[in-house]
Amino acid sequence: MHDHDREPAESSLTPRERLLHTAARLFYAEGVRAVGIERLISEAAITRATFYRHHSGKDDLVTAYLEAKDNELRAQYRAAEASLDDPDQLLEAVVVGISATVCGADFRGCPFINAAVEFPDPDSPIHRAVQTHRAWFHGVLLDLFTRAGHPDPAHATRRMVLLRDGAMIGGYLGQSEESLASLRAGLAELRADRAGLG
């Protein structure tokens, strides 16, 4: 599941789509708090009225950005699921997708972890959007480890989520190869656990 797809042509986007696209680019590259509404309006080439027609404020736009990223990743997983039936192959596809993301151009870490750092309040709609995505990803892994016959799928899932988070953070800090090697080794160990070899 690749996190960075080819960007759509700006001219083909509606004003609302252009705003969301601009927000996604700037929030990811520079951080949410560093980007103000005036800059978003200017770079998206929209009016202030258009901004407020679609979003009640910046927090609402940030939430929409995270929800769009969540929907994108879910769609990528559904596409993988449509072509791969075996849970082991799907687990490998998850790792391949993470690897492609971490090694992609302009990688700045996980957008969800980044947003959670900037908005730690659990009652924030932004933080809740982060948790919604993480709950979905946890559920995907739990289903795959259960279907693959792991003796403790809940433990395997928790470990895999931590390995994924570590790979994202390590990749952002310039340790992509080491982080991804640990992620792959962790999955291999979890498979060995299932086979009774661990």
Coordinates of N, CA, C and O in Angstrom, one line a residue:
M1 N 0.8 -1.2 0.0 CA 0.0 0.0 0.0 C 0.9 1.2 0.0 O 1.4 1.6 1.0
H2 N 1.0 1.8 -1.1 CA 1.9 3.0 -1.3 C 1.2 4.2 -0.8 O 0.1 4.5 -1.2
D3 N 1.9 5.0 0.0 CA 1.4 6.2 0.6 C 1.4 7.4 -0.4 O 0.7 8.4 -0.1
H4 N 2.2 7.4 -1.4 CA 2.4 8.6 -2.2 C 2.1 8.3 -3.7 O 2.8 7.6 -4.4
D5 N 0.9 8.7 -4.1 CA 0.5 8.5 -5.5 C 0.8 9.7 -6.3 O 1.0 10.8 -5.8
R6 N 0.7 9.6 -7.6 CA 0.9 10.7 -8.5 C -0.2 11.8 -8.2 O -1.3 11.5 -8.1
E7 N 0.3 13.0 -8.2 CA -0.6 14.1 -7.8 C -1.5 14.4 -9.0 O -1.1 14.4 -10.2
P8 N -2.8 14.7 -8.8 CA -3.7 15.1 -9.9 C -3.3 16.5 -10.4 O -2.8 17.3 -9.7
A9 N -3.7 16.7 -11.7 CA -3.5 18.0 -12.2 C -4.4 19.0 -11.5 O -5.6 18.8 -11.4
E10 N -3.8 20.1 -11.1 CA -4.6 21.1 -10.3 C -5.8 21.6 -11.1 O -6.8 21.9 -10.5
S11 N -5.6 21.8 -12.4 CA -6.7 22.3 -13.2 C -7.9 21.4 -13.3 O -9.0 21.8 -13.6
S12 N -7.7 20.1 -13.0 CA -8.9 19.2 -13.0 C -9.6 19.1 -11.7 O -10.6 18.4 -11.6
L13 N -9.2 19.8 -10.7 CA -9.8 19.7 -9.4 C -10.9 20.8 -9.2 O -10.7 22.0 -9.6
T14 N -11.9 20.5 -8.4 CA -12.9 21.5 -8.0 C -12.2 22.4 -6.9 O -11.2 22.0 -6.3
P15 N -12.7 23.6 -6.6 CA -12.1 24.4 -5.5 C -12.0 23.6 -4.2 O -10.9 23.7 -3.5
R16 N -13.0 22.8 -3.9 CA -12.9 22.0 -2.6 C -11.8 21.0 -2.7 O -11.0 20.8 -1.7
E17 N -11.7 20.3 -3.8 CA -10.6 19.3 -4.0 C -9.3 20.0 -4.0 O -8.3 19.4 -3.5
R18 N -9.2 21.1 -4.6 CA -7.9 21.9 -4.7 C -7.5 22.3 -3.3 O -6.3 22.2 -2.9
L19 N -8.4 22.7 -2.5 CA -8.1 23.1 -1.1 C -7.6 21.8 -0.3 O -6.5 21.9 0.4
L20 N -8.2 20.7 -0.4 CA -7.8 19.5 0.3 C -6.5 19.0 -0.2 O -5.6 18.6 0.6
H21 N -6.3 19.1 -1.5 CA -5.0 18.7 -2.1 C -3.9 19.6 -1.6 O -2.8 19.1 -1.2
T22 N -4.1 20.9 -1.6 CA -3.1 21.8 -1.1 C -2.8 21.6 0.4 O -1.7 21.6 0.8
A23 N -3.9 21.4 1.1 CA -3.7 21.1 2.6 C -2.9 19.9 2.8 O -2.0 19.9 3.6
A24 N -3.2 18.8 2.1 CA -2.5 17.6 2.3 C -1.0 17.8 2.0 O -0.1 17.3 2.7
R25 N -0.7 18.5 0.9 CA 0.7 18.7 0.5 C 1.4 19.5 1.6 O 2.5 19.1 2.0
L26 N 0.8 20.6 2.0 CA 1.5 21.5 3.0 C 1.5 20.9 4.4 O 2.6 21.0 5.0
F27 N 0.4 20.3 4.8 CA 0.4 19.7 6.1 C 1.5 18.6 6.3 O 2.2 18.5 7.3
Y28 N 1.6 17.8 5.2 CA 2.5 16.7 5.3 C 4.0 17.2 5.2 O 4.8 16.7 5.9
A29 N 4.2 18.2 4.4 CA 5.6 18.7 4.2 C 6.1 19.5 5.3 O 7.3 19.5 5.7
E30 N 5.2 20.3 5.9 CA 5.6 21.3 6.9 C 5.1 21.2 8.3 O 5.5 21.8 9.2
G31 N 4.1 20.3 8.4 CA 3.4 20.2 9.7 C 2.1 21.0 9.7 O 2.0 22.0 9.1
V32 N 1.2 20.5 10.5 CA -0.2 21.2 10.5 C -0.1 22.6 11.1 O -0.6 23.5 10.5
R33 N 0.5 22.7 12.2 CA 0.5 24.0 13.0 C 1.3 25.0 12.2 O 1.1 26.2 12.4
A34 N 2.2 24.6 11.4 CA 3.1 25.6 10.7 C 2.4 26.3 9.5 O 2.8 27.3 9.0
V35 N 1.2 25.7 9.1 CA 0.5 26.2 7.9 C -0.8 26.9 8.3 O -1.7 26.3 8.9
G36 N -0.9 28.2 8.0 CA -2.1 29.0 8.3 C -3.1 29.0 7.3 O -2.9 28.6 6.1
I37 N -4.3 29.4 7.7 CA -5.5 29.4 6.7 C -5.2 30.3 5.6 O -5.5 30.0 4.4
E38 N -4.6 31.5 5.8 CA -4.3 32.4 4.7 C -3.5 31.8 3.6 O -3.7 32.0 2.4
R39 N -2.4 31.1 4.1 CA -1.6 30.5 3.1 C -2.3 29.4 2.3 O -2.1 29.2 1.1
L40 N -3.1 28.6 3.0 CA -3.9 27.6 2.3 C -4.8 28.2 1.3 O -4.9 27.7 0.1
I41 N -5.5 29.3 1.6 CA -6.4 29.9 0.7 C -5.6 30.5 -0.5 O -6.0 30.3 -1.7
S42 N -4.5 31.0 -0.3 CA -3.6 31.6 -1.3 C -3.1 30.5 -2.3 O -3.3 30.6 -3.5
E43 N -2.5 29.5 -1.7 CA -1.9 28.4 -2.5 C -3.0 27.6 -3.3 O -2.7 27.0 -4.3
A44 N -4.1 27.4 -2.7 CA -5.2 26.7 -3.3 C -5.9 27.5 -4.4 O -6.8 27.0 -5.1
A45 N -5.6 28.8 -4.4 CA -6.3 29.8 -5.3 C -7.8 29.7 -5.1 O -8.6 29.6 -6.1
I46 N -8.3 29.9 -3.9 CA -9.7 29.9 -3.6 C -10.0 31.2 -2.8 O -9.0 31.9 -2.3
T47 N -11.2 31.5 -2.5 CA -11.6 32.6 -1.7 C -11.8 32.1 -0.3 O -12.0 30.9 0.0
R48 N -11.8 33.1 0.6 CA -12.0 32.8 2.0 C -13.5 32.2 2.2 O -13.7 31.3 3.0
A49 N -14.4 32.8 1.4 CA -15.8 32.3 1.4 C -15.8 30.8 1.0 O -16.6 30.0 1.6
T50 N -15.1 30.4 0.0 CA -15.0 29.0 -0.4 C -14.5 28.1 0.7 O -15.0 27.0 1.0
F51 N -13.4 28.6 1.4 CA -12.9 27.8 2.5 C -13.9 27.5 3.5 O -14.2 26.4 3.9
Y52 N -14.6 28.6 4.0 CA -15.6 28.4 5.0 C -16.9 27.8 4.6 O -17.7 27.3 5.4
R53 N -17.1 27.8 3.3 CA -18.3 27.0 2.8 C -18.1 25.5 3.0 O -19.1 24.8 3.2
H54 N -16.9 25.1 2.9 CA -16.6 23.6 3.0 C -16.1 23.2 4.4 O -16.2 22.0 4.7
H55 N -15.5 24.1 5.1 CA -14.9 23.7 6.4 C -15.2 24.8 7.5 O -15.0 26.0 7.2
S56 N -15.5 24.4 8.7 CA -15.8 25.3 9.7 C -14.6 26.0 10.3 O -14.7 27.1 10.9
G57 N -13.4 25.5 10.0 CA -12.1 26.1 10.4 C -11.0 25.1 10.1 O -11.2 24.1 9.4
K58 N -9.8 25.5 10.6 CA -8.6 24.7 10.2 C -8.7 23.3 10.7 O -8.3 22.3 10.1
D59 N -9.2 23.1 12.0 CA -9.2 21.8 12.6 C -10.1 20.9 11.7 O -9.8 19.7 11.5
D60 N -11.2 21.4 11.2 CA -12.1 20.6 10.3 C -11.4 20.2 9.1 O -11.5 19.1 8.6
L61 N -10.6 21.1 8.5 CA -9.8 20.8 7.3 C -8.8 19.7 7.6 O -8.6 18.8 6.8
V62 N -8.1 19.8 8.7 CA -7.1 18.8 9.1 C -7.7 17.5 9.3 O -7.2 16.4 8.8
T63 N -8.9 17.4 9.9 CA -9.6 16.2 10.0 C -10.0 15.6 8.7 O -9.8 14.4 8.4
A64 N -10.5 16.4 7.7 CA -10.8 16.0 6.4 C -9.6 15.4 5.7 O -9.6 14.4 4.9
Y65 N -8.4 16.1 5.9 CA -7.2 15.6 5.3 C -6.8 14.2 5.8 O -6.5 13.3 5.0
L66 N -6.9 14.0 7.1 CA -6.6 12.7 7.6 C -7.6 11.6 7.2 O -7.3 10.5 6.9
E67 N -8.9 12.0 7.1 CA -9.9 11.1 6.7 C -9.7 10.7 5.2 O -9.9 9.5 4.8
A68 N -9.3 11.7 4.4 CA -9.0 11.4 3.0 C -7.8 10.4 2.9 O -7.8 9.5 2.1
K69 N -6.7 10.6 3.7 CA -5.6 9.7 3.7 C -6.0 8.3 4.2 O -5.6 7.3 3.6
D70 N -6.8 8.3 5.2 CA -7.3 7.0 5.7 C -8.1 6.3 4.6 O -7.9 5.1 4.3
N71 N -9.0 7.0 3.9 CA -9.8 6.4 2.8 C -8.9 5.9 1.7 O -9.1 4.8 1.1
E72 N -7.8 6.6 1.4 CA -6.9 6.2 0.3 C -6.2 4.9 0.7 O -6.0 4.0 -0.1
L73 N -5.7 4.8 1.9 CA -5.0 3.6 2.4 C -6.0 2.4 2.4 O -5.6 1.3 2.1
R74 N -7.2 2.6 2.8 CA -8.2 1.6 2.9 C -8.4 1.1 1.4 O -8.6 -0.2 1.2
A75 N -8.5 2.0 0.5 CA -8.8 1.6 -0.9 C -7.6 0.8 -1.5 O -7.8 -0.2 -2.2
Q76 N -6.4 1.2 -1.1 CA -5.2 0.5 -1.5 C -5.2 -0.9 -1.0 O -4.8 -1.9 -1.6
Y77 N -5.6 -1.1 0.3 CA -5.7 -2.4 0.9 C -6.8 -3.2 0.2 O -6.5 -4.4 0.0
R78 N -7.9 -2.6 0.0 CA -9.0 -3.4 -0.7 C -8.5 -3.9 -2.1 O -8.9 -5.0 -2.5
A79 N -7.7 -3.1 -2.8 CA -7.2 -3.5 -4.1 C -6.3 -4.7 -3.9 O -6.3 -5.7 -4.7
A80 N -5.4 -4.7 -2.9 CA -4.5 -5.8 -2.6 C -5.3 -7.0 -2.3 O -5.1 -8.1 -2.7
E81 N -6.4 -6.8 -1.5 CA -7.2 -7.9 -1.0 C -8.0 -8.6 -2.2 O -8.2 -9.8 -2.2
A82 N -8.3 -7.8 -3.2 CA -9.0 -8.3 -4.3 C -8.2 -9.2 -5.2 O -8.7 -10.1 -5.9
S83 N -6.9 -9.0 -5.1 CA -6.0 -9.8 -6.0 C -5.2 -10.9 -5.2 O -4.7 -11.8 -5.8
L84 N -5.2 -10.8 -3.9 CA -4.5 -11.8 -3.0 C -5.5 -12.3 -2.0 O -6.1 -11.5 -1.2
D85 N -5.6 -13.6 -2.0 CA -6.6 -14.2 -1.0 C -5.9 -14.7 0.2 O -6.4 -14.8 1.3
D86 N -4.6 -15.1 0.1 CA -3.8 -15.7 1.1 C -3.4 -14.7 2.2 O -2.8 -13.7 1.8
P87 N -3.7 -14.9 3.5 CA -3.3 -13.9 4.5 C -1.8 -13.7 4.6 O -1.4 -12.6 4.9
D88 N -1.0 -14.7 4.4 CA 0.4 -14.5 4.4 C 0.9 -13.6 3.3 O 1.7 -12.7 3.5
Q89 N 0.3 -13.7 2.1 CA 0.6 -12.8 1.0 C 0.1 -11.4 1.3 O 0.8 -10.5 0.9
L90 N -1.0 -11.3 1.9 CA -1.5 -10.0 2.3 C -0.6 -9.3 3.3 O -0.3 -8.1 3.3
L91 N -0.1 -10.1 4.3 CA 0.8 -9.5 5.3 C 2.1 -9.0 4.6 O 2.6 -8.0 4.9
E92 N 2.5 -9.8 3.6 CA 3.7 -9.4 2.9 C 3.4 -8.2 2.1 O 4.3 -7.3 2.0
A93 N 2.2 -8.1 1.5 CA 1.9 -6.9 0.7 C 1.8 -5.6 1.6 O 2.2 -4.6 1.2
V94 N 1.4 -5.8 2.9 CA 1.4 -4.7 3.8 C 2.8 -4.2 4.0 O 3.1 -3.0 4.0
V95 N 3.7 -5.2 4.2 CA 5.2 -4.8 4.5 C 5.8 -4.2 3.2 O 6.5 -3.2 3.3
V96 N 5.4 -4.7 2.0 CA 5.9 -4.1 0.8 C 5.4 -2.7 0.6 O 6.2 -1.8 0.3
G97 N 4.1 -2.5 1.0 CA 3.6 -1.1 0.9 C 4.2 -0.2 1.8 O 4.5 1.0 1.5
I98 N 4.5 -0.6 3.1 CA 5.2 0.2 4.0 C 6.6 0.5 3.5 O 7.1 1.7 3.6
S99 N 7.3 -0.4 3.0 CA 8.6 -0.2 2.5 C 8.6 0.8 1.3 O 9.5 1.7 1.3
A100 N 7.7 0.7 0.4 CA 7.6 1.6 -0.7 C 7.4 3.0 -0.2 O 7.9 4.0 -0.7
T101 N 6.5 3.2 0.9 CA 6.2 4.5 1.5 C 7.5 5.1 2.1 O 7.8 6.2 1.9
V102 N 8.1 4.3 2.9 CA 9.3 4.7 3.7 C 10.4 5.1 2.8 O 11.2 6.1 3.0
C103 N 10.5 4.4 1.7 CA 11.6 4.7 0.7 C 11.2 5.7 -0.4 O 12.0 5.9 -1.3
G104 N 10.0 6.2 -0.3 CA 9.5 7.1 -1.3 C 10.1 8.5 -1.2 O 10.7 8.9 -0.2
A105 N 10.0 9.2 -2.3 CA 10.5 10.6 -2.4 C 9.7 11.5 -1.4 O 8.5 11.3 -1.2
D106 N 10.4 12.4 -0.8 CA 9.8 13.4 0.2 C 9.1 12.7 1.3 O 8.2 13.3 1.9
F107 N 9.6 11.6 1.8 CA 8.9 10.9 2.9 C 9.2 11.7 4.2 O 10.4 12.1 4.5
R108 N 8.2 12.0 4.9 CA 8.3 12.8 6.2 C 7.6 12.1 7.3 O 7.1 12.7 8.2
G109 N 7.6 10.8 7.3 CA 7.0 10.1 8.4 C 5.5 9.8 8.1 O 5.0 10.1 7.1
C110 N 4.9 9.1 9.1 CA 3.5 8.8 9.0 C 2.6 10.0 9.2 O 2.8 10.7 10.3
P111 N 1.7 10.3 8.3 CA 0.9 11.5 8.6 C 0.0 11.4 9.8 O -0.3 12.4 10.4
F112 N -0.3 10.2 10.2 CA -1.2 10.0 11.4 C -0.4 10.2 12.6 O -0.8 10.8 13.6
I113 N 0.8 9.6 12.7 CA 1.7 9.8 13.9 C 2.0 11.3 14.0 O 2.0 11.9 15.1
N114 N 2.4 11.9 12.9 CA 2.7 13.4 12.9 C 1.6 14.2 13.4 O 1.8 15.1 14.3
A115 N 0.4 13.9 13.0 CA -0.8 14.7 13.5 C -1.1 14.4 15.0 O -1.4 15.3 15.7
A116 N -0.9 13.1 15.4 CA -1.1 12.8 16.8 C -0.1 13.6 17.7 O -0.5 14.0 18.8
V117 N 1.1 13.7 17.2 CA 2.1 14.5 18.0 C 1.7 15.9 18.1 O 1.8 16.5 19.2
E118 N 1.2 16.5 17.1 CA 0.7 17.9 17.1 C -0.6 18.1 17.8 O -0.8 19.2 18.3
F119 N -1.4 17.1 17.9 CA -2.7 17.2 18.5 C -2.9 16.0 19.5 O -3.6 15.1 19.2
P120 N -2.3 16.1 20.6 CA -2.3 15.0 21.6 C -3.6 14.8 22.4 O -3.9 13.8 23.0
D121 N -4.5 15.8 22.4 CA -5.7 15.8 23.1 C -6.6 14.7 22.6 O -7.1 14.8 21.4
P122 N -7.0 13.7 23.4 CA -7.8 12.5 22.8 C -9.2 13.0 22.4 O -9.9 12.2 21.7
D123 N -9.6 14.1 22.9 CA -11.0 14.6 22.6 C -11.0 15.4 21.3 O -12.1 15.8 20.8
S124 N -9.8 15.7 20.8 CA -9.7 16.5 19.5 C -10.3 15.7 18.4 O -9.9 14.5 18.2
P125 N -11.1 16.2 17.4 CA -11.5 15.5 16.3 C -10.3 15.0 15.4 O -10.4 14.0 14.8
I126 N -9.2 15.8 15.5 CA -8.0 15.4 14.7 C -7.5 14.1 15.3 O -7.1 13.1 14.6
H127 N -7.3 14.1 16.6 CA -6.8 12.9 17.3 C -7.7 11.7 17.1 O -7.2 10.6 16.9
R128 N -9.0 12.0 17.1 CA -10.0 10.9 16.9 C -9.8 10.3 15.5 O -10.0 9.1 15.3
A129 N -9.6 11.2 14.5 CA -9.4 10.7 13.1 C -8.1 9.8 13.0 O -8.1 8.8 12.3
V130 N -7.1 10.2 13.8 CA -5.9 9.3 13.9 C -6.2 8.0 14.4 O -5.8 6.9 13.9
Q131 N -6.9 8.0 15.6 CA -7.3 6.7 16.2 C -8.2 5.8 15.4 O -8.1 4.6 15.4
T132 N -9.1 6.5 14.6 CA -9.9 5.7 13.7 C -9.1 4.9 12.7 O -9.3 3.8 12.4
H133 N -8.1 5.6 12.1 CA -7.2 5.0 11.1 C -6.4 3.8 11.8 O -6.3 2.7 11.3
R134 N -5.9 4.1 13.0 CA -5.1 3.1 13.7 C -5.9 1.9 14.0 O -5.5 0.7 14.0
A135 N -7.2 2.1 14.4 CA -8.1 1.0 14.8 C -8.3 0.1 13.6 O -8.4 -1.1 13.6
W136 N -8.5 0.8 12.4 CA -8.7 0.1 11.2 C -7.5 -0.8 10.8 O -7.6 -2.0 10.5
F137 N -6.3 -0.2 10.9 CA -5.1 -0.9 10.6 C -4.9 -2.1 11.6 O -4.5 -3.2 11.1
H138 N -5.2 -1.9 12.8 CA -5.1 -2.9 13.8 C -6.0 -4.1 13.5 O -5.7 -5.2 13.5
G139 N -7.3 -3.7 13.1 CA -8.2 -4.7 12.7 C -7.8 -5.5 11.5 O -8.1 -6.7 11.4
V140 N -7.2 -4.9 10.5 CA -6.7 -5.6 9.3 C -5.7 -6.6 9.7 O -5.8 -7.8 9.3
L141 N -4.7 -6.2 10.5 CA -3.7 -7.1 11.0 C -4.2 -8.3 11.8 O -3.8 -9.4 11.6
L142 N -5.1 -7.9 12.7 CA -5.7 -9.0 13.6 C -6.4 -10.0 12.7 O -6.3 -11.2 13.0
D143 N -7.2 -9.6 11.7 CA -7.9 -10.5 10.8 C -6.9 -11.4 10.1 O -7.0 -12.6 10.0
L144 N -5.8 -10.8 9.6 CA -4.8 -11.5 8.8 C -4.1 -12.5 9.7 O -3.9 -13.7 9.3
F145 N -3.6 -12.1 10.9 CA -2.9 -13.1 11.7 C -3.9 -14.2 12.2 O -3.4 -15.3 12.4
T146 N -5.1 -13.9 12.4 CA -6.1 -14.9 12.8 C -6.3 -15.9 11.7 O -6.2 -17.1 11.9
R147 N -6.5 -15.4 10.5 CA -6.7 -16.2 9.3 C -5.5 -17.1 9.0 O -5.6 -18.2 8.5
A148 N -4.3 -16.5 9.3 CA -3.0 -17.2 9.0 C -2.8 -18.3 10.1 O -1.8 -19.1 10.0
G149 N -3.6 -18.3 11.1 CA -3.4 -19.4 12.1 C -2.4 -19.1 13.2 O -1.9 -20.0 13.8
H150 N -2.1 -17.8 13.4 CA -1.1 -17.5 14.5 C -1.7 -17.9 15.9 O -2.9 -17.6 16.1
P151 N -0.9 -18.5 16.8 CA -1.5 -18.9 18.1 C -1.9 -17.8 19.0 O -2.7 -18.0 19.9
D152 N -1.4 -16.6 18.8 CA -1.8 -15.4 19.6 C -1.9 -14.2 18.6 O -1.0 -13.3 18.6
P153 N -2.9 -14.1 17.8 CA -3.0 -13.1 16.8 C -3.1 -11.7 17.5 O -2.6 -10.7 16.8
A154 N -3.6 -11.5 18.6 CA -3.7 -10.2 19.3 C -2.2 -9.7 19.6 O -1.9 -8.5 19.3
H155 N -1.4 -10.6 20.1 CA 0.0 -10.2 20.4 C 0.7 -9.9 19.1 O 1.5 -8.9 19.0
A156 N 0.5 -10.8 18.1 CA 1.2 -10.6 16.8 C 0.8 -9.2 16.2 O 1.6 -8.5 15.6
T157 N -0.5 -8.9 16.3 CA -1.0 -7.6 15.8 C -0.3 -6.4 16.5 O 0.2 -5.5 15.9
R158 N -0.3 -6.5 17.9 CA 0.3 -5.4 18.6 C 1.8 -5.2 18.2 O 2.3 -4.1 18.0
R159 N 2.5 -6.3 18.1 CA 3.9 -6.3 17.7 C 4.1 -5.7 16.3 O 5.0 -4.9 16.1
M160 N 3.3 -6.1 15.4 CA 3.4 -5.7 14.0 C 3.1 -4.2 13.9 O 3.7 -3.4 13.1
V161 N 2.1 -3.7 14.7 CA 1.8 -2.2 14.7 C 3.0 -1.5 15.2 O 3.4 -0.4 14.6
L162 N 3.6 -2.0 16.3 CA 4.8 -1.3 16.8 C 6.0 -1.3 15.8 O 6.7 -0.3 15.7
L163 N 6.1 -2.4 15.1 CA 7.2 -2.5 14.1 C 6.9 -1.5 13.0 O 7.9 -0.9 12.5
R164 N 5.7 -1.4 12.6 CA 5.3 -0.5 11.5 C 5.6 0.9 12.0 O 6.2 1.7 11.2
D165 N 5.2 1.3 13.2 CA 5.4 2.6 13.7 C 6.9 2.9 13.7 O 7.3 4.0 13.4
G166 N 7.7 1.9 14.2 CA 9.1 2.1 14.3 C 9.8 2.3 12.9 O 10.7 3.1 12.8
A167 N 9.3 1.6 11.9 CA 9.8 1.7 10.6 C 9.5 3.1 10.0 O 10.3 3.7 9.4
M168 N 8.3 3.6 10.3 CA 7.9 4.9 9.8 C 8.8 6.0 10.5 O 9.3 6.9 9.8
I169 N 9.0 5.9 11.8 CA 9.8 6.9 12.5 C 11.3 6.8 12.1 O 12.0 7.8 11.8
G170 N 11.8 5.5 12.0 CA 13.2 5.3 11.6 C 13.4 5.8 10.2 O 14.5 6.4 9.9
G171 N 12.5 5.6 9.3 CA 12.6 6.0 7.9 C 12.7 7.5 7.9 O 13.5 8.1 7.1
Y172 N 11.9 8.2 8.7 CA 11.9 9.7 8.7 C 13.2 10.2 9.2 O 13.7 11.3 8.8
L173 N 13.8 9.5 10.1 CA 15.1 9.9 10.7 C 16.3 9.5 9.9 O 17.4 9.6 10.4
G174 N 16.0 8.9 8.7 CA 17.1 8.6 7.8 C 17.7 7.2 8.0 O 18.7 6.8 7.5
Q175 N 16.9 6.3 8.7 CA 17.4 4.9 8.9 C 16.4 3.9 8.2 O 16.0 2.9 8.8
S176 N 16.1 4.2 7.0 CA 15.1 3.4 6.2 C 15.5 2.0 6.2 O 14.7 1.1 6.5
E177 N 16.7 1.7 5.7 CA 17.1 0.3 5.5 C 17.1 -0.5 6.8 O 16.6 -1.6 6.8
E178 N 17.7 0.0 7.8 CA 17.7 -0.7 9.1 C 16.3 -0.9 9.6 O 15.9 -1.9 10.2
S179 N 15.4 0.1 9.5 CA 14.1 0.1 10.0 C 13.3 -1.0 9.3 O 12.5 -1.8 9.8
L180 N 13.4 -1.0 7.9 CA 12.7 -2.0 7.1 C 13.2 -3.4 7.3 O 12.4 -4.3 7.3
A181 N 14.5 -3.5 7.6 CA 15.0 -4.9 7.9 C 14.5 -5.4 9.2 O 14.1 -6.6 9.3
S182 N 14.3 -4.5 10.2 CA 13.7 -4.9 11.4 C 12.2 -5.3 11.2 O 11.7 -6.3 11.8
L183 N 11.5 -4.5 10.4 CA 10.1 -4.8 10.1 C 10.0 -6.2 9.5 O 9.2 -7.0 9.9
R184 N 10.8 -6.5 8.5 CA 10.8 -7.8 7.8 C 11.2 -8.9 8.7 O 10.5 -10.0 8.7
A185 N 12.2 -8.7 9.5 CA 12.6 -9.7 10.5 C 11.5 -10.0 11.5 O 11.3 -11.2 11.9
G186 N 10.8 -9.0 11.9 CA 9.7 -9.1 12.9 C 8.6 -10.0 12.3 O 8.1 -10.9 13.0
L187 N 8.3 -9.7 11.0 CA 7.2 -10.5 10.4 C 7.7 -12.0 10.3 O 6.9 -12.9 10.5
A188 N 8.9 -12.2 9.9 CA 9.5 -13.6 9.8 C 9.4 -14.3 11.2 O 9.0 -15.4 11.2
E189 N 9.7 -13.6 12.2 CA 9.6 -14.2 13.6 C 8.2 -14.5 13.9 O 7.9 -15.5 14.5
L190 N 7.3 -13.6 13.6 CA 5.9 -13.9 13.9 C 5.4 -15.1 13.1 O 4.6 -15.9 13.6
R191 N 5.9 -15.3 11.8 CA 5.5 -16.4 11.1 C 6.1 -17.7 11.7 O 5.4 -18.8 11.7
A192 N 7.3 -17.6 12.2 CA 7.9 -18.7 12.9 C 7.2 -19.1 14.2 O 7.0 -20.3 14.5
D193 N 6.7 -18.1 14.9 CA 5.9 -18.4 16.1 C 4.7 -19.2 15.7 O 4.3 -20.2 16.4
R194 N 4.0 -18.8 14.6 CA 2.8 -19.5 14.1 C 3.2 -21.0 13.8 O 2.4 -21.9 14.1
A195 N 4.4 -21.2 13.2 CA 4.8 -22.5 12.7 C 5.3 -23.3 13.9 O 5.7 -24.5 13.7
G196 N 5.4 -22.7 15.1 CA 5.9 -23.4 16.3 C 7.4 -23.5 16.2 O 8.0 -24.4 16.9
L197 N 8.1 -22.6 15.5 CA 9.5 -22.7 15.4 C 10.2 -21.6 16.2 O 11.4 -21.6 16.4
G198 N 9.4 -20.7 16.8 CA 10.0 -19.6 17.6 C 10.3 -20.0 19.0 O 9.9 -21.0 19.5

